[in-house]
Coordinates of C-alpha atoms in Angstrom, one line a residue:
Chain K
M885 CA 27.9 -22.9 -11.0
T886 CA 24.5 -23.3 -10.3
A887 CA 21.7 -21.2 -11.8
L888 CA 19.2 -19.7 -9.0
V889 CA 16.8 -18.5 -11.4
S890 CA 17.2 -18.6 -15.7
I891 CA 15.4 -16.9 -18.2
E892 CA 15.4 -18.3 -21.6
G893 CA 14.6 -16.2 -24.6
A894 CA 12.2 -14.1 -22.9
T895 CA 10.0 -11.3 -24.6
F896 CA 7.7 -9.4 -22.3
G897 CA 5.3 -6.0 -22.9
Y898 CA 2.8 -4.2 -21.6
S899 CA -0.5 -3.6 -23.6
G900 CA 1.6 -4.9 -26.7
A901 CA 4.5 -3.1 -26.8
A902 CA 7.6 -5.3 -25.9
V903 CA 9.4 -3.8 -23.7
L904 CA 12.5 -6.9 -23.3
K905 CA 13.2 -9.1 -26.5
D906 CA 14.8 -12.2 -26.4
V907 CA 16.3 -12.0 -23.0
T908 CA 18.4 -14.9 -22.2
Y909 CA 20.1 -14.8 -18.6
A910 CA 20.4 -17.0 -15.6
V911 CA 21.7 -15.5 -12.1
E912 CA 24.0 -17.9 -10.7
A913 CA 24.8 -18.6 -7.0
G914 CA 27.0 -16.3 -5.4
A915 CA 26.2 -13.5 -8.2
F916 CA 26.5 -10.0 -7.5
T917 CA 25.3 -8.2 -10.3
G918 CA 24.2 -4.7 -11.4
I919 CA 21.9 -4.3 -14.3
V920 CA 22.4 -0.8 -15.9
G921 CA 20.3 1.1 -18.6
P922 CA 18.1 4.0 -19.3
S923 CA 14.8 4.5 -18.3
G924 CA 12.5 2.2 -20.1
S925 CA 14.9 -0.1 -20.8
G926 CA 13.4 -2.6 -19.3
K927 CA 15.3 -3.0 -16.0
T928 CA 12.4 -3.4 -13.7
S929 CA 10.5 -5.7 -16.2
L930 CA 13.9 -8.2 -16.2
L931 CA 13.3 -7.9 -12.1
R932 CA 9.5 -8.9 -12.4
L933 CA 10.5 -11.7 -14.3
L934 CA 13.4 -12.9 -11.8
L935 CA 10.4 -12.6 -8.8
G936 CA 8.1 -14.3 -10.7
T937 CA 5.5 -11.6 -10.5
A938 CA 5.5 -11.1 -14.2
K939 CA 5.4 -14.1 -16.5
P940 CA 6.8 -13.6 -20.3
Q941 CA 5.0 -13.5 -23.8
R942 CA 7.4 -15.8 -25.0
G943 CA 10.1 -17.7 -23.4
S944 CA 10.4 -19.5 -20.3
V945 CA 11.6 -18.3 -16.6
S946 CA 12.5 -21.5 -14.5
R947 CA 13.6 -21.4 -10.6
A948 CA 15.7 -24.0 -8.7
P949 CA 13.8 -26.4 -6.5
G950 CA 13.9 -24.8 -2.9
V951 CA 15.2 -21.2 -4.2
A952 CA 13.8 -18.0 -2.1
V953 CA 13.9 -14.4 -3.9
S954 CA 13.4 -11.5 -1.7
Y955 CA 13.0 -8.2 -3.0
V956 CA 13.7 -4.8 -2.1
P957 CA 11.4 -2.0 -2.9
Q958 CA 12.9 1.4 -4.1
L959 CA 12.9 3.8 -1.3
E960 CA 11.2 6.6 -2.8
T961 CA 8.1 4.5 -3.6
V962 CA 7.1 3.6 0.3
N963 CA 5.1 5.8 2.2
W964 CA 7.0 6.6 5.3
S965 CA 4.0 8.1 6.9
F966 CA 2.9 4.7 7.5
P967 CA 2.2 4.0 11.1
V968 CA 4.6 1.1 12.0
T969 CA 8.1 0.4 13.6
V970 CA 11.1 -1.1 12.5
A971 CA 10.6 -4.6 14.0
E972 CA 7.0 -4.3 12.6
C973 CA 8.1 -3.8 9.3
V974 CA 10.5 -6.7 9.5
L975 CA 8.2 -9.1 10.6
M976 CA 5.4 -8.6 7.5
S977 CA 7.8 -10.8 6.4
R978 CA 6.8 -13.3 7.9
A979 CA 2.7 -12.7 7.1
A980 CA 2.1 -15.8 4.5
R981 CA 3.5 -17.9 7.5
R982 CA 1.0 -16.6 10.5
A983 CA -1.8 -14.1 10.1
L984 CA -2.5 -13.3 13.6
P985 CA -1.1 -10.1 14.7
W986 CA 0.7 -11.4 17.5
A987 CA 4.7 -12.4 17.1
T988 CA 6.0 -15.7 18.3
R989 CA 8.7 -16.2 20.8
D990 CA 10.8 -17.5 17.8
E991 CA 9.6 -14.7 15.8
K992 CA 10.9 -12.1 18.7
A993 CA 14.0 -13.4 18.0
D994 CA 14.4 -13.7 14.7
V995 CA 13.8 -10.4 13.9
A996 CA 15.9 -8.6 16.6
G997 CA 18.7 -11.3 15.2
V998 CA 18.6 -9.9 11.5
L999 CA 18.5 -6.2 13.3
D1000 CA 20.9 -6.9 14.6
R1001 CA 23.0 -8.9 12.1
L1002 CA 22.7 -5.1 10.0
G1003 CA 23.5 -3.4 12.7
I1004 CA 20.5 -1.6 13.7
A1005 CA 19.0 -3.4 16.6
D1006 CA 18.8 -0.2 18.9
L1007 CA 16.5 0.7 16.3
A1008 CA 13.7 -2.0 16.2
G1009 CA 11.0 0.3 18.2
R1010 CA 11.1 3.4 16.1
H1011 CA 9.1 4.5 14.1
I1012 CA 10.4 4.3 10.2
R1013 CA 10.2 7.6 9.5
E1014 CA 13.0 8.6 11.9
L1015 CA 15.5 6.6 10.1
S1016 CA 18.2 7.8 7.5
G1017 CA 18.2 6.9 3.8
G1018 CA 20.7 4.2 4.6
Q1019 CA 18.9 2.7 7.9
Q1020 CA 15.9 2.9 5.8
Q1021 CA 17.5 0.7 3.2
R1022 CA 19.1 -1.7 5.9
M1023 CA 15.7 -2.1 7.6
F1024 CA 14.0 -3.6 4.2
I1025 CA 17.0 -5.4 3.2
A1026 CA 16.4 -7.0 7.5
R1027 CA 12.9 -7.6 6.2
A1028 CA 13.9 -9.7 2.8
L1029 CA 16.7 -11.5 4.9
L1030 CA 13.8 -12.4 7.4
R1031 CA 12.4 -14.8 4.9
R1032 CA 15.9 -16.9 4.3
P1033 CA 16.2 -16.1 0.7
Q1034 CA 19.4 -17.7 -1.7
L1035 CA 18.6 -14.7 -4.2
L1036 CA 18.1 -11.1 -3.4
L1037 CA 16.9 -8.4 -6.0
L1038 CA 17.4 -4.8 -5.0
D1039 CA 15.4 -1.5 -7.2
E1040 CA 18.0 1.2 -7.5
P1041 CA 19.0 0.6 -3.7
T1042 CA 20.7 3.9 -4.2
S1043 CA 18.8 6.0 -5.7
G1044 CA 18.0 9.4 -4.1
V1045 CA 20.5 8.9 -1.4
D1046 CA 23.6 10.9 -0.5
V1047 CA 27.5 9.7 -0.9
G1048 CA 27.6 8.0 2.5
T1049 CA 24.6 6.7 2.0
R1050 CA 25.8 4.6 -1.0
H1051 CA 28.9 3.7 0.4
E1052 CA 27.1 2.1 3.3
V1053 CA 25.0 0.2 1.1
L1054 CA 27.3 -1.2 -0.9
H1055 CA 29.6 -2.2 1.7
L1056 CA 26.6 -3.7 3.3
L1057 CA 25.5 -5.8 0.0
D1058 CA 29.5 -6.8 -0.2
D1059 CA 29.3 -8.5 3.0
L1060 CA 26.1 -10.1 2.3
N1061 CA 27.3 -11.7 -1.1
R1062 CA 30.6 -12.9 0.4
D1063 CA 28.0 -14.6 3.3
G1064 CA 27.1 -16.4 0.3
L1065 CA 23.7 -14.3 -1.1
A1066 CA 23.3 -13.9 -4.9
I1067 CA 22.6 -10.3 -5.3
V1068 CA 21.0 -9.1 -8.3
L1069 CA 20.4 -5.0 -8.5
T1070 CA 19.1 -2.3 -10.9
T1071 CA 20.9 1.3 -11.0
H1072 CA 21.5 3.9 -13.3
D1073 CA 24.4 5.2 -11.1
L1074 CA 27.4 4.0 -13.5
N1075 CA 29.8 5.9 -11.3
G1076 CA 28.8 5.4 -8.0
M1077 CA 27.2 2.3 -8.0
A1078 CA 27.8 -0.2 -11.3
A1079 CA 31.5 0.9 -11.3
H1080 CA 31.8 -1.2 -8.0
L1081 CA 30.2 -4.4 -8.2
P1082 CA 31.7 -7.6 -9.6
H1083 CA 29.6 -8.1 -12.8
L1084 CA 27.3 -5.7 -15.1
V1085 CA 24.7 -6.5 -17.5
A1086 CA 24.0 -3.7 -19.7
L1087 CA 20.5 -3.9 -21.2
H1088 CA 18.2 -2.0 -23.6
Q1089 CA 15.1 -4.2 -24.3
R1090 CA 17.9 -6.6 -25.2
I1091 CA 21.2 -7.8 -23.4
I1092 CA 23.9 -5.5 -24.8
A1093 CA 26.7 -6.5 -23.1
A1094 CA 27.7 -8.7 -19.7
G1095 CA 30.4 -9.0 -18.1
A1096 CA 33.1 -7.1 -15.5
P1097 CA 33.0 -3.4 -15.5
A1098 CA 35.8 -2.8 -17.6
D1099 CA 34.2 -4.5 -20.3
V1100 CA 30.6 -3.0 -19.7
I1101 CA 30.9 0.7 -19.1
V1102 CA 33.1 1.3 -22.4
P1103 CA 31.9 3.6 -25.0
E1104 CA 30.8 1.5 -27.3
V1105 CA 28.4 -0.7 -25.1
L1106 CA 27.1 2.8 -23.3
E1107 CA 25.7 4.1 -26.7
R1108 CA 24.3 1.3 -28.0
T1109 CA 22.6 1.2 -24.2
F1110 CA 22.1 4.8 -23.5
G1111 CA 21.7 5.9 -27.3
A1112 CA 24.3 8.8 -26.3
R1113 CA 28.1 9.0 -27.0
M1114 CA 29.8 9.0 -23.3
E1115 CA 33.0 9.2 -22.5
V1116 CA 35.0 6.9 -20.2
L1117 CA 38.6 7.2 -18.3
M1118 CA 40.5 4.6 -16.0
H1119 CA 41.0 5.4 -13.2
L1120 CA 42.8 3.2 -10.5
G1121 CA 41.7 0.1 -12.7
M1122 CA 38.0 1.5 -12.5
P1123 CA 36.1 2.4 -15.5
V1124 CA 34.9 6.4 -15.0
V1125 CA 32.0 7.8 -17.4
V1126 CA 32.8 11.8 -17.7
D1127 CA 30.8 14.8 -19.1
G1128 CA 32.1 15.0 -22.7
G1129 CA 33.1 18.7 -21.8
Q1130 CA 35.3 17.4 -18.5
V1131 CA 36.9 14.9 -20.8
G1132 CA 40.4 17.1 -21.1
L1133 CA 40.3 18.4 -17.7
L1134 CA 40.0 14.6 -16.2
R1135 CA 42.5 13.1 -18.6
G1136 CA 44.9 15.7 -17.3
V1137 CA 44.2 14.3 -13.5
A1138 CA 43.7 10.7 -14.4
G1139 CA 47.4 10.8 -16.3
Chain S
M1348 CA -31.7 23.3 29.6
T1349 CA -33.7 20.8 32.4
W1350 CA -33.1 17.1 33.1
T1351 CA -35.8 16.2 32.3
A1352 CA -35.8 17.6 29.0
I1353 CA -32.0 16.2 28.1
L1354 CA -32.9 13.0 29.1
D1355 CA -36.5 12.7 27.5
P1356 CA -35.1 11.1 24.0
F1357 CA -34.2 7.9 26.3
H1358 CA -37.9 7.3 26.7
Y1359 CA -38.2 6.8 23.4
Q1360 CA -37.7 3.1 21.8
F1361 CA -37.0 4.5 18.4
F1362 CA -34.6 6.8 19.6
V1363 CA -32.2 4.2 21.7
N1364 CA -32.4 1.9 18.6
G1365 CA -30.9 4.6 16.7
L1366 CA -28.8 5.4 19.1
V1367 CA -27.4 1.9 19.6
A1368 CA -27.0 2.1 15.6
A1369 CA -25.2 4.9 15.6
I1370 CA -22.8 3.4 18.1
L1371 CA -22.4 0.4 15.9
A1372 CA -22.0 2.1 12.3
G1373 CA -19.4 4.7 14.7
A1374 CA -17.4 1.4 15.2
L1375 CA -17.6 -0.1 12.3
C1376 CA -16.9 3.1 10.0
G1377 CA -14.2 3.9 12.3
L1378 CA -12.6 0.5 12.1
I1379 CA -12.3 -0.3 8.5
G1380 CA -11.2 3.6 7.9
V1381 CA -7.9 2.9 8.8
F1382 CA -7.4 0.6 6.1
I1383 CA -9.4 2.7 3.5
T1384 CA -7.5 5.7 4.7
L1385 CA -3.9 4.1 4.9
R1386 CA -4.8 2.6 1.4
G1387 CA -5.2 5.5 -0.1
M1388 CA -8.9 4.2 -0.6
S1389 CA -11.4 7.4 0.7
Y1390 CA -12.4 7.8 -2.8
I1391 CA -13.6 4.3 -3.2
G1392 CA -15.3 4.6 -0.2
H1393 CA -17.3 7.7 -1.2
G1394 CA -17.9 6.0 -4.6
L1395 CA -19.3 2.9 -3.3
S1396 CA -21.9 4.3 -1.0
H1397 CA -23.3 5.7 -4.2
A1398 CA -23.2 3.0 -6.4
I1399 CA -25.1 1.0 -3.6
F1400 CA -27.4 3.8 -3.5
G1401 CA -28.9 2.4 -6.7
G1402 CA -29.3 -1.1 -5.5
F1403 CA -31.4 0.1 -2.7
A1404 CA -33.5 1.7 -5.3
A1405 CA -33.6 -1.2 -7.7
A1406 CA -33.7 -3.9 -5.8
P1407 CA -37.5 -3.7 -4.2
L1408 CA -38.8 -3.0 -8.1
L1409 CA -37.0 -6.2 -8.6
G1410 CA -39.0 -7.8 -6.2
V1411 CA -35.3 -8.6 -4.2
P1412 CA -35.0 -8.4 -0.2
T1413 CA -33.8 -4.7 -0.4
I1414 CA -30.8 -6.1 1.6
L1415 CA -30.0 -8.2 -0.6
G1416 CA -30.3 -7.0 -3.8
A1417 CA -28.2 -3.7 -2.8
G1418 CA -25.4 -6.5 -1.1
L1419 CA -25.0 -7.8 -4.0
W1420 CA -25.1 -4.8 -6.2
G1421 CA -22.9 -3.2 -3.7
L1422 CA -20.4 -6.1 -3.9
A1423 CA -20.4 -6.2 -8.0
S1424 CA -19.5 -2.3 -8.1
A1425 CA -16.6 -3.0 -5.3
L1426 CA -15.2 -5.7 -7.0
A1427 CA -15.5 -4.1 -10.4
I1428 CA -13.3 -0.8 -8.8
N1429 CA -11.2 -3.1 -7.4
G1430 CA -10.7 -4.7 -10.5
V1431 CA -10.2 -1.6 -12.2
T1432 CA -8.0 -0.4 -9.6
R1433 CA -5.8 -3.0 -10.2
S1434 CA -6.0 -3.1 -13.7
R1435 CA -4.6 -0.1 -14.2
R1436 CA -6.1 0.0 -17.9
I1437 CA -7.9 3.4 -17.5
G1438 CA -7.7 6.1 -14.6
A1439 CA -9.1 4.2 -11.6
D1440 CA -10.8 7.9 -10.0
A1441 CA -12.2 8.6 -13.7
A1442 CA -13.8 5.0 -13.9
I1443 CA -14.8 4.8 -10.1
G1444 CA -16.2 8.3 -10.9
V1445 CA -18.4 7.0 -14.2
V1446 CA -19.9 3.8 -12.5
T1447 CA -20.4 4.9 -8.9
T1448 CA -22.4 8.2 -10.2
S1449 CA -24.4 6.1 -12.6
S1450 CA -25.1 3.9 -10.3
F1451 CA -26.7 6.8 -8.1
A1452 CA -28.3 8.4 -10.7
L1453 CA -29.7 5.4 -11.7
G1454 CA -30.8 5.0 -8.2
V1455 CA -32.6 8.8 -7.9
A1456 CA -34.7 8.1 -11.5
L1457 CA -36.1 4.6 -9.9
L1458 CA -37.1 6.2 -6.7
T1459 CA -38.1 9.6 -8.6
R1460 CA -40.3 7.5 -10.7
F1461 CA -41.6 4.7 -8.7
G1462 CA -41.0 5.7 -5.4
N1463 CA -39.4 3.8 -2.9
K1464 CA -40.6 1.0 0.1
G1465 CA -37.4 1.0 2.3
P1466 CA -36.4 4.5 4.1
T1467 CA -37.0 7.4 2.5
F1468 CA -35.5 9.3 0.0
D1469 CA -34.2 12.2 2.2
A1470 CA -33.2 9.2 4.7
L1471 CA -31.0 7.1 2.3
L1472 CA -28.9 10.9 1.2
F1473 CA -28.4 12.4 4.6
G1474 CA -29.3 9.5 7.2
S1475 CA -32.0 8.9 9.9
I1476 CA -32.5 7.3 13.1
N1477 CA -36.3 7.0 12.8
G1478 CA -37.4 3.3 11.9
V1479 CA -34.5 1.5 13.2
A1480 CA -35.4 -2.3 13.8
A1481 CA -33.9 -4.9 15.7
G1482 CA -33.1 -6.7 12.4
D1483 CA -31.2 -3.3 11.5
L1484 CA -29.2 -3.4 15.1
W1485 CA -28.3 -7.4 14.2
L1486 CA -26.8 -6.7 10.9
L1487 CA -25.0 -3.7 12.1
A1488 CA -23.8 -5.9 15.2
G1489 CA -23.1 -8.7 12.6
A1490 CA -21.0 -6.1 10.2
L1491 CA -19.1 -5.3 12.9
L1492 CA -18.4 -8.8 14.4
F1493 CA -17.4 -10.0 10.8
A1494 CA -15.0 -6.9 10.2
A1495 CA -13.6 -7.8 13.7
A1496 CA -12.8 -11.5 13.1
V1497 CA -11.1 -10.6 9.5
F1498 CA -9.2 -7.8 10.6
T1499 CA -7.8 -10.4 13.8
L1500 CA -7.7 -13.4 11.9
L1501 CA -5.5 -11.5 8.7
Y1502 CA -3.9 -9.1 10.5
R1503 CA -0.8 -9.4 9.2
P1504 CA -1.8 -10.3 5.6
L1505 CA -4.0 -7.2 5.3
L1506 CA -1.0 -4.6 7.2
F1507 CA 1.8 -6.0 4.7
S1508 CA -0.5 -5.4 1.8
T1509 CA -1.7 -2.1 3.0
F1510 CA 1.6 -1.0 3.5
D1511 CA 3.8 -2.4 0.6
P1512 CA 1.5 -4.6 -2.1
E1513 CA 4.1 -5.1 -4.4
V1514 CA 6.8 -6.9 -1.9
A1515 CA 3.7 -8.5 -0.3
D1516 CA 3.2 -10.5 -3.4
V1517 CA 6.0 -11.5 -3.5
S1518 CA 6.6 -13.2 -0.3
G1519 CA 3.6 -15.1 -0.4
V1520 CA 0.8 -12.5 1.1
R1521 CA -2.6 -13.2 -1.6
V1522 CA -2.7 -9.4 -2.3
A1523 CA -5.6 -9.8 -5.1
W1524 CA -7.7 -12.0 -2.2
M1525 CA -6.8 -9.4 0.2
D1526 CA -7.7 -6.3 -1.7
A1527 CA -11.1 -8.1 -2.6
L1528 CA -11.8 -8.8 1.0
L1529 CA -11.4 -5.9 1.9
M1530 CA -13.5 -4.4 -0.8
F1531 CA -16.3 -6.7 0.5
V1532 CA -16.2 -5.5 4.1
L1533 CA -16.2 -2.0 2.8
S1534 CA -19.2 -3.1 0.9
V1535 CA -21.0 -4.9 4.4
A1536 CA -20.3 -2.0 6.4
I1537 CA -21.8 0.9 3.7
L1538 CA -24.9 -1.3 3.1
A1539 CA -25.2 -2.0 7.2
T1540 CA -24.6 2.0 7.6
L1541 CA -26.6 3.6 4.9
S1542 CA -29.8 4.3 6.3
I1543 CA -28.1 5.7 9.5
V1544 CA -25.2 8.1 8.2
G1545 CA -26.4 8.7 4.9
V1546 CA -25.1 8.1 1.0
T1547 CA -23.6 11.3 1.0
L1548 CA -21.8 11.5 4.7
V1549 CA -20.6 7.9 4.8
A1550 CA -17.5 8.9 3.5
A1551 CA -16.6 11.0 6.0
A1552 CA -17.7 9.0 8.8
L1553 CA -15.2 6.8 7.3
V1554 CA -12.1 9.1 7.0
I1555 CA -12.7 11.7 9.8
P1556 CA -12.2 9.0 13.1
A1557 CA -9.1 7.5 10.9
V1558 CA -7.5 10.6 10.2
T1559 CA -8.0 11.9 13.4
A1560 CA -6.6 8.6 15.3
R1561 CA -3.7 8.7 12.9
M1562 CA -3.0 12.3 14.5
L1563 CA -3.3 10.7 17.9
S1564 CA -1.5 7.6 17.4
D1565 CA 2.4 6.6 15.6
S1566 CA 1.0 2.9 15.9
F1567 CA -1.1 1.0 13.4
A1568 CA -2.6 -1.6 16.4
R1569 CA -3.3 1.8 18.1
M1570 CA -5.2 3.1 15.4
L1571 CA -7.6 0.2 15.1
W1572 CA -8.6 0.7 18.9
I1573 CA -8.9 4.7 18.8
S1574 CA -10.4 4.9 15.2
P1575 CA -13.5 2.8 16.4
A1576 CA -13.7 4.7 19.6
I1577 CA -13.5 7.7 18.1
G1578 CA -15.9 6.5 15.6
T1579 CA -18.4 5.2 18.4
A1580 CA -18.3 8.7 20.9
C1581 CA -19.5 10.8 17.5
G1582 CA -22.0 8.5 16.6
A1583 CA -23.5 8.6 20.2
I1584 CA -23.2 12.5 20.6
G1585 CA -23.9 13.3 17.4
T1586 CA -27.4 11.1 17.1
Y1587 CA -28.0 13.2 20.8
A1588 CA -27.6 16.5 18.8
S1589 CA -29.5 15.3 15.8
W1590 CA -32.8 14.7 18.3
Q1591 CA -31.6 18.2 20.3
L1592 CA -31.2 20.0 16.9
E1593 CA -33.9 18.5 14.7
I1594 CA -30.8 17.9 12.0
P1595 CA -30.8 14.8 10.1
S1596 CA -28.4 12.0 12.0
G1597 CA -25.7 11.9 9.4
T1598 CA -25.0 15.4 9.4
T1599 CA -24.7 15.8 13.2
I1600 CA -22.3 12.3 13.4
V1601 CA -20.2 13.9 10.7
L1602 CA -20.3 17.4 12.5
T1603 CA -19.3 16.2 15.7
N1604 CA -16.4 13.6 14.2
A1605 CA -15.2 16.9 12.2
A1606 CA -14.8 18.7 15.5
A1607 CA -13.1 15.9 17.5
F1608 CA -10.6 16.1 14.0
L1609 CA -10.8 20.2 14.9
V1610 CA -10.1 19.6 18.6
V1611 CA -6.8 17.0 18.4
L1612 CA -5.9 19.0 15.7
A1613 CA -5.7 22.2 18.3
L1614 CA -4.5 20.5 20.8
S1615 CA -1.5 18.9 18.9
R1616 CA -1.2 22.6 17.3
G1617 CA -0.6 20.7 14.3
R1618 CA 2.1 19.3 15.1
T1619 CA 0.7 15.8 14.2
L1620 CA -1.1 16.7 10.9
G1621 CA 2.1 15.6 9.2
R1622 CA 1.3 12.0 9.9
T1623 CA -1.4 12.0 7.7
A1624 CA 1.0 12.5 4.8
G1625 CA 0.8 10.1 2.4
L1626 CA -2.6 9.0 3.2
D1627 CA -3.2 8.8 -0.6
D1628 CA -2.1 5.9 -3.3
H1629 CA 1.5 5.6 -3.0
T1630 CA 3.1 4.2 -6.3
D1631 CA 3.7 0.9 -7.1
A1632 CA 7.4 0.3 -7.6
L1633 CA 7.0 -2.6 -9.9
S1634 CA 4.5 -1.4 -12.4
P1635 CA 5.2 -0.3 -16.0
D1636 CA 4.4 3.4 -14.8
A1637 CA 6.7 4.1 -12.1
A1638 CA 10.2 2.8 -13.8
P1639 CA 12.8 4.5 -12.5
V1640 CA 14.4 7.8 -14.3
A1641 CA 17.9 7.1 -15.0
V1642 CA 19.7 9.4 -16.8
P1643 CA 22.8 8.8 -18.5
V1644 CA 25.9 10.4 -17.4
R1645 CA 27.1 12.5 -20.7

């Protein structure tokens, strides 16, 4: 496997307080990884190191030559009243190549192509405020894909969305990964998102565990990661984290 | 009122100069205001005008040409404000308040103690169309052309860094440069318009046309035409009203802008007011302060 981005012994923090300590982690080509951890565990900082927008105080981050990385922000951080259409928003990712306002014929074709690939070609002229949660996520993924990245990073892609949108986003990312795109995302949704991914990293300043969901979503790892004891049941081969009070009830159902 | 009385001010060259200056200032403030409001920087525009006031007062005392001294003072203030805003080490609003009001207070102290050689104290505070010279008009026209050129030639990076600065940065846009450039354009615009609109009213001339344009359009590109058009029209009407009502021009220009806002609000029956939501600083997704809330399942 080829590492697209490698982090070696990285320590990183803000104002003297370390958020990440001695983290070693590599994103392989074709990876589909979820980073789980509580608030303040360093998930977003790890994304920043992978993106290259932050430098570790100790250790190193290296990116394979020619690897393009794109980023999809949290939907909740976006000003959805901003006066742009879907097509204009997607075209923004070409801002570093061409600064003038007018889109070239090739750019228009590229935008139309990526919107079509993500199933939102008919929304190109819509204002971004008029999109559903799933459509908003698709638009940002389209913007990220227009840069033709090898690695896509997403910050809490299912935060604040309903169950249907969560499924929609998960299936879309799975399709993109099958096409060869490496994906790393952060999530705090253990049951709805993390358990469905092929690979997880449990993070709390350090990497607590990494592997398949069945190896990471276990009470010992969760306690070290989240600082709270959690019960885990296996259901149809997938780990399910349950409320302590519901364990007896759900054991009966699962059994 | 007779036609003679209506057309009377146009017989005076100083009024015509003032009218042209107000039109240029309206277009300039309207154009820059689109970026200022969409970036949630309205308070910075307000603070910067106060900071530049200090430069206006200090420059003649230091033997430096007023425009050059106030310009350098304003640029230094703009870059300091930009640096504070980006560093997030202390609250941006608090830092801007301290820096700009101190500069304003210094300006008041200097003008009171030593007097001034340029525009009068009242003119600087509330604007005046008296004494607009050809040099002032050239400065305004140059500032407008400069702003229009910057916004055309760097349209996409400025748009991206306004909408989504973190992703723009990741996508190869030099966001820090865009921020600094915008602050430079803003400080030039405030410098050029200060004596027309006045320190205390520049922020309104920057903000109201853009907010009104936002209510009229859902398109960023169209806002860049509508906002200067509103600023231009209000500049002309406000200047004329200033003459007829014998009220400082900055006051009448801002009141005309406010009237335009109210007319649009009334005609749209408030339906488009919601578009102006989000015209404040939005969360920086990758900032340490904005870490997502993750609640472990217990």
